[in-house]
PDB file of C-alpha atoms in Angstrom:
ATOM      1  CA  MET A   8      53.523 -39.457 -34.186  1.00  0.00           C
ATOM      2  CA  THR A   9      57.043 -38.789 -32.899  1.00  0.00           C
ATOM      3  CA  THR A  10      55.797 -38.937 -29.315  1.00  0.00           C
ATOM      4  CA  ARG A  11      54.229 -42.358 -29.819  1.00  0.00           C
ATOM      5  CA  LEU A  12      57.446 -43.715 -31.444  1.00  0.00           C
ATOM      6  CA  THR A  13      59.497 -42.400 -28.548  1.00  0.00           C
ATOM      7  CA  GLU A  14      57.201 -44.155 -26.043  1.00  0.00           C
ATOM      8  CA  LYS A  15      57.473 -47.420 -27.976  1.00  0.00           C
ATOM      9  CA  ARG A  16      61.286 -47.301 -28.265  1.00  0.00           C
ATOM     10  CA  THR A  17      62.181 -46.161 -24.770  1.00  0.00           C
ATOM     11  CA  GLY A  18      59.185 -47.343 -22.794  1.00  0.00           C
ATOM     12  CA  ALA A  19      59.089 -44.017 -20.886  1.00  0.00           C
ATOM     13  CA  PRO A  20      56.235 -41.577 -21.010  1.00  0.00           C
ATOM     14  CA  ALA A  21      56.591 -38.746 -23.412  1.00  0.00           C
ATOM     15  CA  PRO A  22      57.463 -35.320 -22.026  1.00  0.00           C
ATOM     16  CA  PRO A  23      54.577 -32.900 -21.490  1.00  0.00           C
ATOM     17  CA  ALA A  24      53.517 -30.684 -24.302  1.00  0.00           C
ATOM     18  CA  PRO A  25      54.939 -27.190 -24.432  1.00  0.00           C
ATOM     19  CA  GLN A  26      53.165 -24.499 -22.424  1.00  0.00           C
ATOM     20  CA  GLY A  27      52.142 -22.651 -25.530  1.00  0.00           C
ATOM     21  CA  CYS A  28      50.081 -25.609 -26.665  1.00  0.00           C
ATOM     22  CA  ALA A  29      48.310 -26.139 -23.349  1.00  0.00           C
ATOM     23  CA  ARG A  30      44.694 -25.061 -22.920  1.00  0.00           C
ATOM     24  CA  THR A  31      44.516 -22.182 -20.469  1.00  0.00           C
ATOM     25  CA  THR A  32      41.520 -21.091 -18.347  1.00  0.00           C
ATOM     26  CA  ARG A  33      40.934 -17.490 -17.525  1.00  0.00           C
ATOM     27  CA  THR A  34      39.975 -16.472 -14.030  1.00  0.00           C
ATOM     28  CA  PRO A  35      36.799 -14.331 -14.113  1.00  0.00           C
ATOM     29  CA  ARG A  36      37.287 -10.833 -13.008  1.00  0.00           C
ATOM     30  CA  HIS A  37      35.714  -9.828  -9.729  1.00  0.00           C
ATOM     31  CA  ALA A  38      32.713  -7.524 -10.058  1.00  0.00           C
ATOM     32  CA  GLY A  39      33.405  -3.995  -8.976  1.00  0.00           C
ATOM     33  CA  PRO A  40      31.398  -2.158  -6.306  1.00  0.00           C
ATOM     34  CA  TRP A  41      29.412  -0.312  -8.968  1.00  0.00           C
ATOM     35  CA  THR A  42      28.345  -3.408 -10.915  1.00  0.00           C
ATOM     36  CA  PRO A  43      25.027  -3.919  -9.040  1.00  0.00           C
ATOM     37  CA  TRP A  44      24.126  -0.291  -9.631  1.00  0.00           C
ATOM     38  CA  LEU A  45      24.716  -0.751 -13.354  1.00  0.00           C
ATOM     39  CA  TYR A  46      22.104  -3.501 -13.382  1.00  0.00           C
ATOM     40  CA  LEU A  47      19.711  -1.335 -11.376  1.00  0.00           C
ATOM     41  CA  LEU A  48      20.274   1.730 -13.535  1.00  0.00           C
ATOM     42  CA  PRO A  49      17.314   1.159 -15.934  1.00  0.00           C
ATOM     43  CA  ALA A  50      14.884   0.663 -13.049  1.00  0.00           C
ATOM     44  CA  LEU A  51      16.286   3.684 -11.202  1.00  0.00           C
ATOM     45  CA  ALA A  52      15.884   5.792 -14.339  1.00  0.00           C
ATOM     46  CA  VAL A  53      12.225   4.812 -14.621  1.00  0.00           C
ATOM     47  CA  LEU A  54      11.595   5.462 -10.931  1.00  0.00           C
ATOM     48  CA  GLY A  55      13.392   8.777 -11.157  1.00  0.00           C
ATOM     49  CA  GLY A  56      11.162   9.909 -13.988  1.00  0.00           C
ATOM     50  CA  LEU A  57       7.897   8.610 -12.544  1.00  0.00           C
ATOM     51  CA  LEU A  58       8.468   9.232  -8.831  1.00  0.00           C
ATOM     52  CA  LEU A  59      11.408  11.418  -7.892  1.00  0.00           C
ATOM     53  CA  TYR A  60      10.799  14.191 -10.402  1.00  0.00           C
ATOM     54  CA  PRO A  61       7.092  14.632  -9.500  1.00  0.00           C
ATOM     55  CA  VAL A  62       8.005  14.668  -5.790  1.00  0.00           C
ATOM     56  CA  TYR A  63      10.654  17.292  -6.535  1.00  0.00           C
ATOM     57  CA  GLN A  64       8.114  19.418  -8.404  1.00  0.00           C
ATOM     58  CA  LEU A  65       5.596  18.980  -5.583  1.00  0.00           C
ATOM     59  CA  GLY A  66       8.100  20.217  -3.012  1.00  0.00           C
ATOM     60  CA  LEU A  67       9.248  23.070  -5.233  1.00  0.00           C
ATOM     61  CA  ILE A  68       5.733  24.387  -5.850  1.00  0.00           C
ATOM     62  CA  SER A  69       4.966  24.216  -2.125  1.00  0.00           C
ATOM     63  CA  PHE A  70       7.687  26.834  -1.535  1.00  0.00           C
ATOM     64  CA  LEU A  71       6.465  29.196  -4.272  1.00  0.00           C
ATOM     65  CA  GLU A  72       3.561  31.538  -4.763  1.00  0.00           C
ATOM     66  CA  TYR A  73       1.810  29.605  -7.513  1.00  0.00           C
ATOM     67  CA  THR A  74      -1.820  30.402  -8.206  1.00  0.00           C
ATOM     68  CA  GLN A  75      -3.933  30.864 -11.322  1.00  0.00           C
ATOM     69  CA  ALA A  76      -2.313  34.257 -11.891  1.00  0.00           C
ATOM     70  CA  GLN A  77       1.122  32.641 -12.172  1.00  0.00           C
ATOM     71  CA  VAL A  78      -0.189  29.791 -14.337  1.00  0.00           C
ATOM     72  CA  SER A  79      -1.743  32.194 -16.837  1.00  0.00           C
ATOM     73  CA  GLY A  80       1.379  34.385 -16.858  1.00  0.00           C
ATOM     74  CA  GLY A  81      -0.325  37.445 -15.382  1.00  0.00           C
ATOM     75  CA  ARG A  82       2.037  37.598 -12.402  1.00  0.00           C
ATOM     76  CA  PRO A  83       5.576  36.326 -11.911  1.00  0.00           C
ATOM     77  CA  THR A  84       6.301  33.373  -9.662  1.00  0.00           C
ATOM     78  CA  SER A  85       7.909  34.324  -6.367  1.00  0.00           C
ATOM     79  CA  PHE A  86       9.598  32.335  -3.616  1.00  0.00           C
ATOM     80  CA  LYS A  87       7.669  32.192  -0.331  1.00  0.00           C
ATOM     81  CA  GLY A  88       9.690  29.637   1.635  1.00  0.00           C
ATOM     82  CA  PHE A  89       7.542  28.297   4.455  1.00  0.00           C
ATOM     83  CA  GLY A  90       4.943  30.965   3.782  1.00  0.00           C
ATOM     84  CA  ASN A  91       2.525  28.316   2.536  1.00  0.00           C
ATOM     85  CA  TYR A  92       3.019  26.031   5.529  1.00  0.00           C
ATOM     86  CA  THR A  93       2.497  28.662   8.215  1.00  0.00           C
ATOM     87  CA  PRO A  94      -1.120  29.532   7.315  1.00  0.00           C
ATOM     88  CA  LEU A  95      -1.787  25.861   6.577  1.00  0.00           C
ATOM     89  CA  PHE A  96      -0.978  24.691  10.100  1.00  0.00           C
ATOM     90  CA  ALA A  97      -2.761  27.735  11.519  1.00  0.00           C
ATOM     91  CA  ASP A  98      -5.932  26.857   9.607  1.00  0.00           C
ATOM     92  CA  PRO A  99      -8.438  25.090  11.931  1.00  0.00           C
ATOM     93  CA  GLN A 100     -10.056  23.356   8.950  1.00  0.00           C
ATOM     94  CA  PHE A 101      -6.762  21.724   8.013  1.00  0.00           C
ATOM     95  CA  ARG A 102      -6.255  20.458  11.559  1.00  0.00           C
ATOM     96  CA  GLN A 103      -9.817  19.134  11.616  1.00  0.00           C
ATOM     97  CA  VAL A 104      -9.386  17.384   8.266  1.00  0.00           C
ATOM     98  CA  LEU A 105      -6.068  15.899   9.398  1.00  0.00           C
ATOM     99  CA  LEU A 106      -7.660  14.519  12.571  1.00  0.00           C
ATOM    100  CA  THR A 107     -10.614  13.175  10.591  1.00  0.00           C
ATOM    101  CA  THR A 108      -8.263  11.476   8.133  1.00  0.00           C
ATOM    102  CA  ILE A 109      -6.316   9.779  10.925  1.00  0.00           C
ATOM    103  CA  VAL A 110      -9.453   8.530  12.687  1.00  0.00           C
ATOM    104  CA  PHE A 111     -11.085   7.372   9.450  1.00  0.00           C
ATOM    105  CA  ALA A 112      -7.924   5.578   8.279  1.00  0.00           C
ATOM    106  CA  ALA A 113      -7.571   3.871  11.685  1.00  0.00           C
ATOM    107  CA  ALA A 114     -11.184   2.659  11.559  1.00  0.00           C
ATOM    108  CA  CYS A 115     -10.684   1.327   8.026  1.00  0.00           C
ATOM    109  CA  VAL A 116      -7.459  -0.475   8.976  1.00  0.00           C
ATOM    110  CA  VAL A 117      -8.930  -2.118  12.090  1.00  0.00           C
ATOM    111  CA  THR A 118     -12.081  -3.235  10.269  1.00  0.00           C
ATOM    112  CA  THR A 119     -10.139  -4.502   7.261  1.00  0.00           C
ATOM    113  CA  LEU A 120      -7.780  -6.530   9.438  1.00  0.00           C
ATOM    114  CA  ALA A 121     -10.647  -7.976  11.469  1.00  0.00           C
ATOM    115  CA  VAL A 122     -12.652  -9.029   8.407  1.00  0.00           C
ATOM    116  CA  GLY A 123      -9.608 -10.292   6.501  1.00  0.00           C
ATOM    117  CA  CYS A 124      -8.236 -12.353   9.406  1.00  0.00           C
ATOM    118  CA  ALA A 125     -11.669 -13.801  10.233  1.00  0.00           C
ATOM    119  CA  LEU A 126     -12.229 -14.905   6.642  1.00  0.00           C
ATOM    120  CA  ALA A 127      -8.678 -16.284   6.451  1.00  0.00           C
ATOM    121  CA  VAL A 128      -9.432 -18.505   9.446  1.00  0.00           C
ATOM    122  CA  LEU A 129     -12.740 -19.475   7.836  1.00  0.00           C
ATOM    123  CA  LEU A 130     -10.902 -20.559   4.687  1.00  0.00           C
ATOM    124  CA  THR A 131      -8.942 -23.076   6.745  1.00  0.00           C
ATOM    125  CA  ARG A 132     -12.170 -24.567   8.122  1.00  0.00           C
ATOM    126  CA  VAL A 133     -14.197 -25.083   4.920  1.00  0.00           C
ATOM    127  CA  ARG A 134     -13.859 -27.573   2.095  1.00  0.00           C
ATOM    128  CA  ALA A 135     -12.196 -26.976  -1.239  1.00  0.00           C
ATOM    129  CA  LEU A 136     -15.266 -25.885  -3.228  1.00  0.00           C
ATOM    130  CA  PRO A 137     -16.572 -23.268  -0.739  1.00  0.00           C
ATOM    131  CA  ARG A 138     -12.993 -22.045  -0.333  1.00  0.00           C
ATOM    132  CA  LEU A 139     -12.654 -21.598  -4.090  1.00  0.00           C
ATOM    133  CA  VAL A 140     -15.965 -19.725  -4.307  1.00  0.00           C
ATOM    134  CA  LEU A 141     -15.055 -17.401  -1.423  1.00  0.00           C
ATOM    135  CA  MET A 142     -11.593 -16.637  -2.772  1.00  0.00           C
ATOM    136  CA  THR A 143     -12.933 -16.019  -6.280  1.00  0.00           C
ATOM    137  CA  ALA A 144     -15.568 -13.598  -4.974  1.00  0.00           C
ATOM    138  CA  ALA A 145     -13.018 -11.824  -2.770  1.00  0.00           C
ATOM    139  CA  LEU A 146     -10.474 -11.460  -5.555  1.00  0.00           C
ATOM    140  CA  GLY A 147     -13.221 -10.124  -7.815  1.00  0.00           C
ATOM    141  CA  ALA A 148     -13.919  -7.394  -5.261  1.00  0.00           C
ATOM    142  CA  TRP A 149     -10.196  -6.669  -5.008  1.00  0.00           C
ATOM    143  CA  ALA A 150      -9.815  -6.412  -8.785  1.00  0.00           C
ATOM    144  CA  THR A 151     -12.756  -4.031  -9.186  1.00  0.00           C
ATOM    145  CA  PRO A 152     -11.607  -0.433  -9.896  1.00  0.00           C
ATOM    146  CA  ALA A 153     -12.271   1.978  -7.041  1.00  0.00           C
ATOM    147  CA  ILE A 154     -14.497   4.260  -9.083  1.00  0.00           C
ATOM    148  CA  THR A 155     -16.597   1.323 -10.284  1.00  0.00           C
ATOM    149  CA  GLY A 156     -16.998  -0.109  -6.800  1.00  0.00           C
ATOM    150  CA  SER A 157     -17.883   3.297  -5.376  1.00  0.00           C
ATOM    151  CA  THR A 158     -20.543   3.858  -8.032  1.00  0.00           C
ATOM    152  CA  VAL A 159     -22.084   0.442  -7.334  1.00  0.00           C
ATOM    153  CA  TRP A 160     -22.199   1.114  -3.588  1.00  0.00           C
ATOM    154  CA  VAL A 161     -23.824   4.507  -4.146  1.00  0.00           C
ATOM    155  CA  PHE A 162     -26.506   2.791  -6.220  1.00  0.00           C
ATOM    156  CA  LEU A 163     -27.068   0.082  -3.586  1.00  0.00           C
ATOM    157  CA  PHE A 164     -27.699   2.715  -0.896  1.00  0.00           C
ATOM    158  CA  ASP A 165     -29.505   5.211  -3.123  1.00  0.00           C
ATOM    159  CA  PRO A 166     -32.516   6.740  -1.291  1.00  0.00           C
ATOM    160  CA  ASP A 167     -34.803   6.431  -4.326  1.00  0.00           C
ATOM    161  CA  PHE A 168     -33.744   3.332  -6.263  1.00  0.00           C
ATOM    162  CA  GLY A 169     -31.328   1.483  -3.942  1.00  0.00           C
ATOM    163  CA  PRO A 170     -32.300  -2.054  -2.881  1.00  0.00           C
ATOM    164  CA  VAL A 171     -30.825  -1.667   0.619  1.00  0.00           C
ATOM    165  CA  ASN A 172     -33.397   0.897   1.767  1.00  0.00           C
ATOM    166  CA  LYS A 173     -36.198  -1.238   0.323  1.00  0.00           C
ATOM    167  CA  LEU A 174     -34.989  -4.361   2.121  1.00  0.00           C
ATOM    168  CA  LEU A 175     -34.561  -2.514   5.416  1.00  0.00           C
ATOM    169  CA  GLY A 176     -37.778  -0.514   5.028  1.00  0.00           C
ATOM    170  CA  LEU A 177     -36.010   2.847   5.425  1.00  0.00           C
ATOM    171  CA  GLY A 178     -37.950   4.670   2.710  1.00  0.00           C
ATOM    172  CA  ASP A 179     -36.005   7.578   1.230  1.00  0.00           C
ATOM    173  CA  HIS A 180     -33.314   7.670   3.919  1.00  0.00           C
ATOM    174  CA  SER A 181     -30.114   9.285   2.575  1.00  0.00           C
ATOM    175  CA  TRP A 182     -26.971   7.592   3.796  1.00  0.00           C
ATOM    176  CA  THR A 183     -24.721  10.349   2.491  1.00  0.00           C
ATOM    177  CA  TYR A 184     -26.591  13.224   4.132  1.00  0.00           C
ATOM    178  CA  GLY A 185     -25.281  12.686   7.662  1.00  0.00           C
ATOM    179  CA  ARG A 186     -21.596  12.944   8.357  1.00  0.00           C
ATOM    180  CA  TYR A 187     -21.160   9.683  10.258  1.00  0.00           C
ATOM    181  CA  SER A 188     -23.482   7.624   8.067  1.00  0.00           C
ATOM    182  CA  ALA A 189     -21.576   8.839   4.988  1.00  0.00           C
ATOM    183  CA  PHE A 190     -18.246   7.906   6.559  1.00  0.00           C
ATOM    184  CA  ALA A 191     -19.685   4.508   7.543  1.00  0.00           C
ATOM    185  CA  LEU A 192     -20.807   3.909   3.970  1.00  0.00           C
ATOM    186  CA  VAL A 193     -17.397   4.830   2.587  1.00  0.00           C
ATOM    187  CA  LEU A 194     -15.741   2.644   5.246  1.00  0.00           C
ATOM    188  CA  LEU A 195     -17.779  -0.359   4.108  1.00  0.00           C
ATOM    189  CA  GLU A 196     -16.721   0.180   0.507  1.00  0.00           C
ATOM    190  CA  VAL A 197     -13.051   0.608   1.453  1.00  0.00           C
ATOM    191  CA  VAL A 198     -13.141  -2.565   3.540  1.00  0.00           C
ATOM    192  CA  TRP A 199     -14.941  -4.417   0.742  1.00  0.00           C
ATOM    193  CA  CYS A 200     -12.160  -3.696  -1.744  1.00  0.00           C
ATOM    194  CA  SER A 201      -9.292  -4.061   0.771  1.00  0.00           C
ATOM    195  CA  PHE A 202      -9.984  -7.173   2.856  1.00  0.00           C
ATOM    196  CA  PRO A 203      -9.094  -9.701   0.068  1.00  0.00           C
ATOM    197  CA  PHE A 204      -5.407  -8.727   0.282  1.00  0.00           C
ATOM    198  CA  VAL A 205      -5.402  -9.316   4.038  1.00  0.00           C
ATOM    199  CA  MET A 206      -7.420 -12.524   3.694  1.00  0.00           C
ATOM    200  CA  VAL A 207      -5.177 -14.120   1.071  1.00  0.00           C
ATOM    201  CA  THR A 208      -1.949 -13.064   2.785  1.00  0.00           C
ATOM    202  CA  VAL A 209      -2.996 -14.247   6.248  1.00  0.00           C
ATOM    203  CA  PHE A 210      -4.447 -17.467   4.813  1.00  0.00           C
ATOM    204  CA  ALA A 211      -1.093 -18.246   3.186  1.00  0.00           C
ATOM    205  CA  GLY A 212       0.602 -17.553   6.519  1.00  0.00           C
ATOM    206  CA  ILE A 213      -1.777 -19.841   8.419  1.00  0.00           C
ATOM    207  CA  ARG A 214      -1.135 -22.668   5.966  1.00  0.00           C
ATOM    208  CA  SER A 215       2.577 -22.331   6.651  1.00  0.00           C
ATOM    209  CA  VAL A 216       2.103 -22.842  10.415  1.00  0.00           C
ATOM    210  CA  PRO A 217       3.093 -26.432  11.364  1.00  0.00           C
ATOM    211  CA  SER A 218      -0.013 -28.525  11.974  1.00  0.00           C
ATOM    212  CA  GLU A 219       1.736 -30.316  14.849  1.00  0.00           C
ATOM    213  CA  VAL A 220       1.792 -27.085  16.855  1.00  0.00           C
ATOM    214  CA  LEU A 221      -1.931 -26.496  16.367  1.00  0.00           C
ATOM    215  CA  GLU A 222      -2.759 -30.109  17.207  1.00  0.00           C
ATOM    216  CA  ALA A 223      -0.669 -29.917  20.377  1.00  0.00           C
ATOM    217  CA  ALA A 224      -2.505 -26.774  21.475  1.00  0.00           C
ATOM    218  CA  ALA A 225      -5.864 -28.427  20.770  1.00  0.00           C
ATOM    219  CA  LEU A 226      -4.874 -31.526  22.753  1.00  0.00           C
ATOM    220  CA  ASP A 227      -3.959 -29.276  25.686  1.00  0.00           C
ATOM    221  CA  GLY A 228      -7.575 -28.075  25.724  1.00  0.00           C
ATOM    222  CA  ALA A 229      -7.097 -24.647  24.137  1.00  0.00           C
ATOM    223  CA  SER A 230     -10.121 -23.149  22.396  1.00  0.00           C
ATOM    224  CA  GLN A 231     -10.006 -21.926  18.813  1.00  0.00           C
ATOM    225  CA  TRP A 232      -9.793 -18.300  19.972  1.00  0.00           C
ATOM    226  CA  ARG A 233      -6.988 -19.168  22.418  1.00  0.00           C
ATOM    227  CA  ILE A 234      -5.103 -21.048  19.701  1.00  0.00           C
ATOM    228  CA  TRP A 235      -5.378 -18.010  17.406  1.00  0.00           C
ATOM    229  CA  ARG A 236      -4.384 -15.519  20.096  1.00  0.00           C
ATOM    230  CA  SER A 237      -1.552 -17.480  21.719  1.00  0.00           C
ATOM    231  CA  VAL A 238      -0.185 -19.653  18.911  1.00  0.00           C
ATOM    232  CA  THR A 239      -1.183 -18.567  15.419  1.00  0.00           C
ATOM    233  CA  ALA A 240      -1.081 -14.780  15.789  1.00  0.00           C
ATOM    234  CA  PRO A 241       2.450 -14.654  17.311  1.00  0.00           C
ATOM    235  CA  MET A 242       3.750 -16.857  14.498  1.00  0.00           C
ATOM    236  CA  LEU A 243       2.037 -14.624  11.942  1.00  0.00           C
ATOM    237  CA  ARG A 244       3.376 -11.409  13.443  1.00  0.00           C
ATOM    238  CA  PRO A 245       5.673 -10.505  10.511  1.00  0.00           C
ATOM    239  CA  ILE A 246       2.809 -10.991   8.047  1.00  0.00           C
ATOM    240  CA  LEU A 247       0.387  -9.024  10.233  1.00  0.00           C
ATOM    241  CA  VAL A 248       2.893  -6.172  10.459  1.00  0.00           C
ATOM    242  CA  VAL A 249       3.209  -6.063   6.657  1.00  0.00           C
ATOM    243  CA  VAL A 250      -0.543  -6.027   5.976  1.00  0.00           C
ATOM    244  CA  THR A 251      -1.131  -3.485   8.746  1.00  0.00           C
ATOM    245  CA  ILE A 252       1.421  -0.984   7.473  1.00  0.00           C
ATOM    246  CA  GLN A 253       0.295  -1.373   3.873  1.00  0.00           C
ATOM    247  CA  SER A 254      -3.337  -0.927   4.927  1.00  0.00           C
ATOM    248  CA  VAL A 255      -2.396   2.252   6.798  1.00  0.00           C
ATOM    249  CA  ILE A 256      -0.719   3.658   3.678  1.00  0.00           C
ATOM    250  CA  TRP A 257      -3.635   2.729   1.406  1.00  0.00           C
ATOM    251  CA  ASP A 258      -6.397   3.957   3.718  1.00  0.00           C
ATOM    252  CA  PHE A 259      -4.641   7.180   4.676  1.00  0.00           C
ATOM    253  CA  LYS A 260      -4.609   8.360   1.059  1.00  0.00           C
ATOM    254  CA  VAL A 261      -8.169   7.369   0.136  1.00  0.00           C
ATOM    255  CA  PHE A 262      -9.502   9.701  -2.537  1.00  0.00           C
ATOM    256  CA  THR A 263     -11.788   8.033  -5.069  1.00  0.00           C
ATOM    257  CA  GLN A 264     -14.267   6.542  -2.595  1.00  0.00           C
ATOM    258  CA  ILE A 265     -14.733   9.794  -0.673  1.00  0.00           C
ATOM    259  CA  TYR A 266     -14.923  11.938  -3.791  1.00  0.00           C
ATOM    260  CA  VAL A 267     -17.422   9.723  -5.633  1.00  0.00           C
ATOM    261  CA  MET A 268     -19.629   8.585  -2.762  1.00  0.00           C
ATOM    262  CA  THR A 269     -19.930  11.941  -0.958  1.00  0.00           C
ATOM    263  CA  ASN A 270     -19.935  14.081  -4.103  1.00  0.00           C
ATOM    264  CA  GLY A 271     -16.618  15.778  -3.452  1.00  0.00           C
ATOM    265  CA  GLY A 272     -16.441  15.758   0.340  1.00  0.00           C
ATOM    266  CA  GLY A 273     -20.001  15.849   1.600  1.00  0.00           C
ATOM    267  CA  ILE A 274     -22.292  18.718   2.546  1.00  0.00           C
ATOM    268  CA  ALA A 275     -20.219  21.770   3.550  1.00  0.00           C
ATOM    269  CA  GLY A 276     -17.079  19.623   3.467  1.00  0.00           C
ATOM    270  CA  GLN A 277     -18.166  17.457   6.407  1.00  0.00           C
ATOM    271  CA  ASN A 278     -16.564  14.337   4.887  1.00  0.00           C
ATOM    272  CA  LEU A 279     -13.276  15.803   3.720  1.00  0.00           C
ATOM    273  CA  VAL A 280     -10.041  13.839   4.044  1.00  0.00           C
ATOM    274  CA  LEU A 281      -6.570  15.134   3.250  1.00  0.00           C
ATOM    275  CA  ASN A 282      -6.436  13.872  -0.331  1.00  0.00           C
ATOM    276  CA  VAL A 283      -9.789  15.428  -1.254  1.00  0.00           C
ATOM    277  CA  TYR A 284      -8.940  18.587   0.697  1.00  0.00           C
ATOM    278  CA  ALA A 285      -5.671  18.967  -1.223  1.00  0.00           C
ATOM    279  CA  TYR A 286      -7.477  18.413  -4.528  1.00  0.00           C
ATOM    280  CA  GLN A 287     -10.116  21.042  -3.762  1.00  0.00           C
ATOM    281  CA  THR A 288      -7.518  23.525  -2.533  1.00  0.00           C
ATOM    282  CA  ALA A 289      -5.293  23.098  -5.571  1.00  0.00           C
ATOM    283  CA  PHE A 290      -7.801  22.807  -8.403  1.00  0.00           C
ATOM    284  CA  ALA A 291     -11.124  24.178  -7.155  1.00  0.00           C
ATOM    285  CA  SER A 292      -9.550  27.201  -5.446  1.00  0.00           C
ATOM    286  CA  SER A 293      -6.560  27.450  -7.842  1.00  0.00           C
ATOM    287  CA  GLN A 294      -4.154  27.628  -4.880  1.00  0.00           C
ATOM    288  CA  TYR A 295      -1.666  25.194  -6.332  1.00  0.00           C
ATOM    289  CA  SER A 296       1.132  26.012  -3.915  1.00  0.00           C
ATOM    290  CA  LEU A 297      -1.105  25.477  -0.876  1.00  0.00           C
ATOM    291  CA  GLY A 298      -2.393  22.210  -2.308  1.00  0.00           C
ATOM    292  CA  SER A 299       1.200  21.125  -2.894  1.00  0.00           C
ATOM    293  CA  ALA A 300       2.018  21.914   0.732  1.00  0.00           C
ATOM    294  CA  ILE A 301      -0.812  19.614   1.827  1.00  0.00           C
ATOM    295  CA  GLY A 302       0.604  16.941  -0.455  1.00  0.00           C
ATOM    296  CA  VAL A 303       4.056  17.334   1.101  1.00  0.00           C
ATOM    297  CA  VAL A 304       2.565  16.936   4.591  1.00  0.00           C
ATOM    298  CA  MET A 305       0.852  13.725   3.489  1.00  0.00           C
ATOM    299  CA  LEU A 306       4.090  12.500   1.928  1.00  0.00           C
ATOM    300  CA  LEU A 307       6.023  13.103   5.151  1.00  0.00           C
ATOM    301  CA  ILE A 308       3.392  11.297   7.233  1.00  0.00           C
ATOM    302  CA  LEU A 309       3.424   8.266   4.939  1.00  0.00           C
ATOM    303  CA  LEU A 310       7.227   8.341   4.855  1.00  0.00           C
ATOM    304  CA  ALA A 311       7.275   8.214   8.647  1.00  0.00           C
ATOM    305  CA  VAL A 312       4.910   5.226   8.572  1.00  0.00           C
ATOM    306  CA  THR A 313       7.168   3.504   6.027  1.00  0.00           C
ATOM    307  CA  LEU A 314      10.253   4.099   8.186  1.00  0.00           C
ATOM    308  CA  VAL A 315       8.447   2.578  11.159  1.00  0.00           C
ATOM    309  CA  TYR A 316       7.586  -0.400   8.975  1.00  0.00           C
ATOM    310  CA  LEU A 317      11.219  -0.858   7.901  1.00  0.00           C
ATOM    311  CA  ARG A 318      12.402  -0.568  11.498  1.00  0.00           C
ATOM    312  CA  LEU A 319       9.963  -3.242  12.610  1.00  0.00           C
ATOM    313  CA  LEU A 320      11.209  -5.519   9.848  1.00  0.00           C
ATOM    314  CA  ARG A 321      14.797  -4.932  10.939  1.00  0.00           C
ATOM    315  CA  ARG A 322      13.928  -5.752  14.549  1.00  0.00           C
ATOM    316  CA  GLN A 323      12.348  -9.018  13.434  1.00  0.00           C
ATOM    317  CA  GLY A 324      15.481  -9.966  11.535  1.00  0.00           C
ATOM    318  CA  GLU A 325      14.052  -9.549   8.052  1.00  0.00           C
ATOM    319  CA  GLU A 326      16.543  -8.949   5.259  1.00  0.00           C
ATOM    320  CA  LEU A 327      16.137  -5.420   3.861  1.00  0.00           C
TER     321      LEU A 327
END
């Protein structure tokens, strides 16, 4: 009231209000270097309990003498160091299983990528309804549990009741009796449940390629195969690298399909891969420390593959 009377009498603006009455704004404090880690702490705690601690126990057991005698308390646990790894690498069966695992995983990866990329290109060529049907069927195969899919495939190729032998007129031919036919059967099942991921991912990448580039290549007289090889594939290289590395990791540690479809590794272990070999060594033979050593070797191989994957992403300028 006094301020208004002063303005009316003198005609001059009233002096500013005192500083104590002014409305102040506080400057937000800058986040410290440990603030992001505080937000990540719950997730790191979960990962530490579900991942880091089991890996620690796996590595610890691989350096101990830990068999059924130690589990039952009949003998004390002793430290062996690399005593479990030395006979493991000297074992010719382990080297054979390791080589078989690498070859089998490579065949699964190549076949999965070929089928997934071919169907992804097909999705860009068909109409909406056939595309929806194909994607629904593929995602249904992807969502099927591995043990369920393996059981279904065993029934389809069963020598007595399977419809495949009846359609092909093969009589009572056993697909799981021979080593290579059993691996081929498992490969088909692995590809069947793995190609949808590649198909959907590559299809999304193809849809992101500018149509003007593809039209320009077609106007220049390039065939569909040449357009894919020279235009589409180079632009999809980051996506292809991702699906390739993830397929390598998945197919290298296949367990359920081999164990179910070959009844634990085939006749005389002819269809063993590292995961099944580690399981049989640890639980069937009660050599838990030796089985843990096999698990550590698998972990190191997959870690090396992951590091290669991260290095390729860094080279391509991806943000890590």
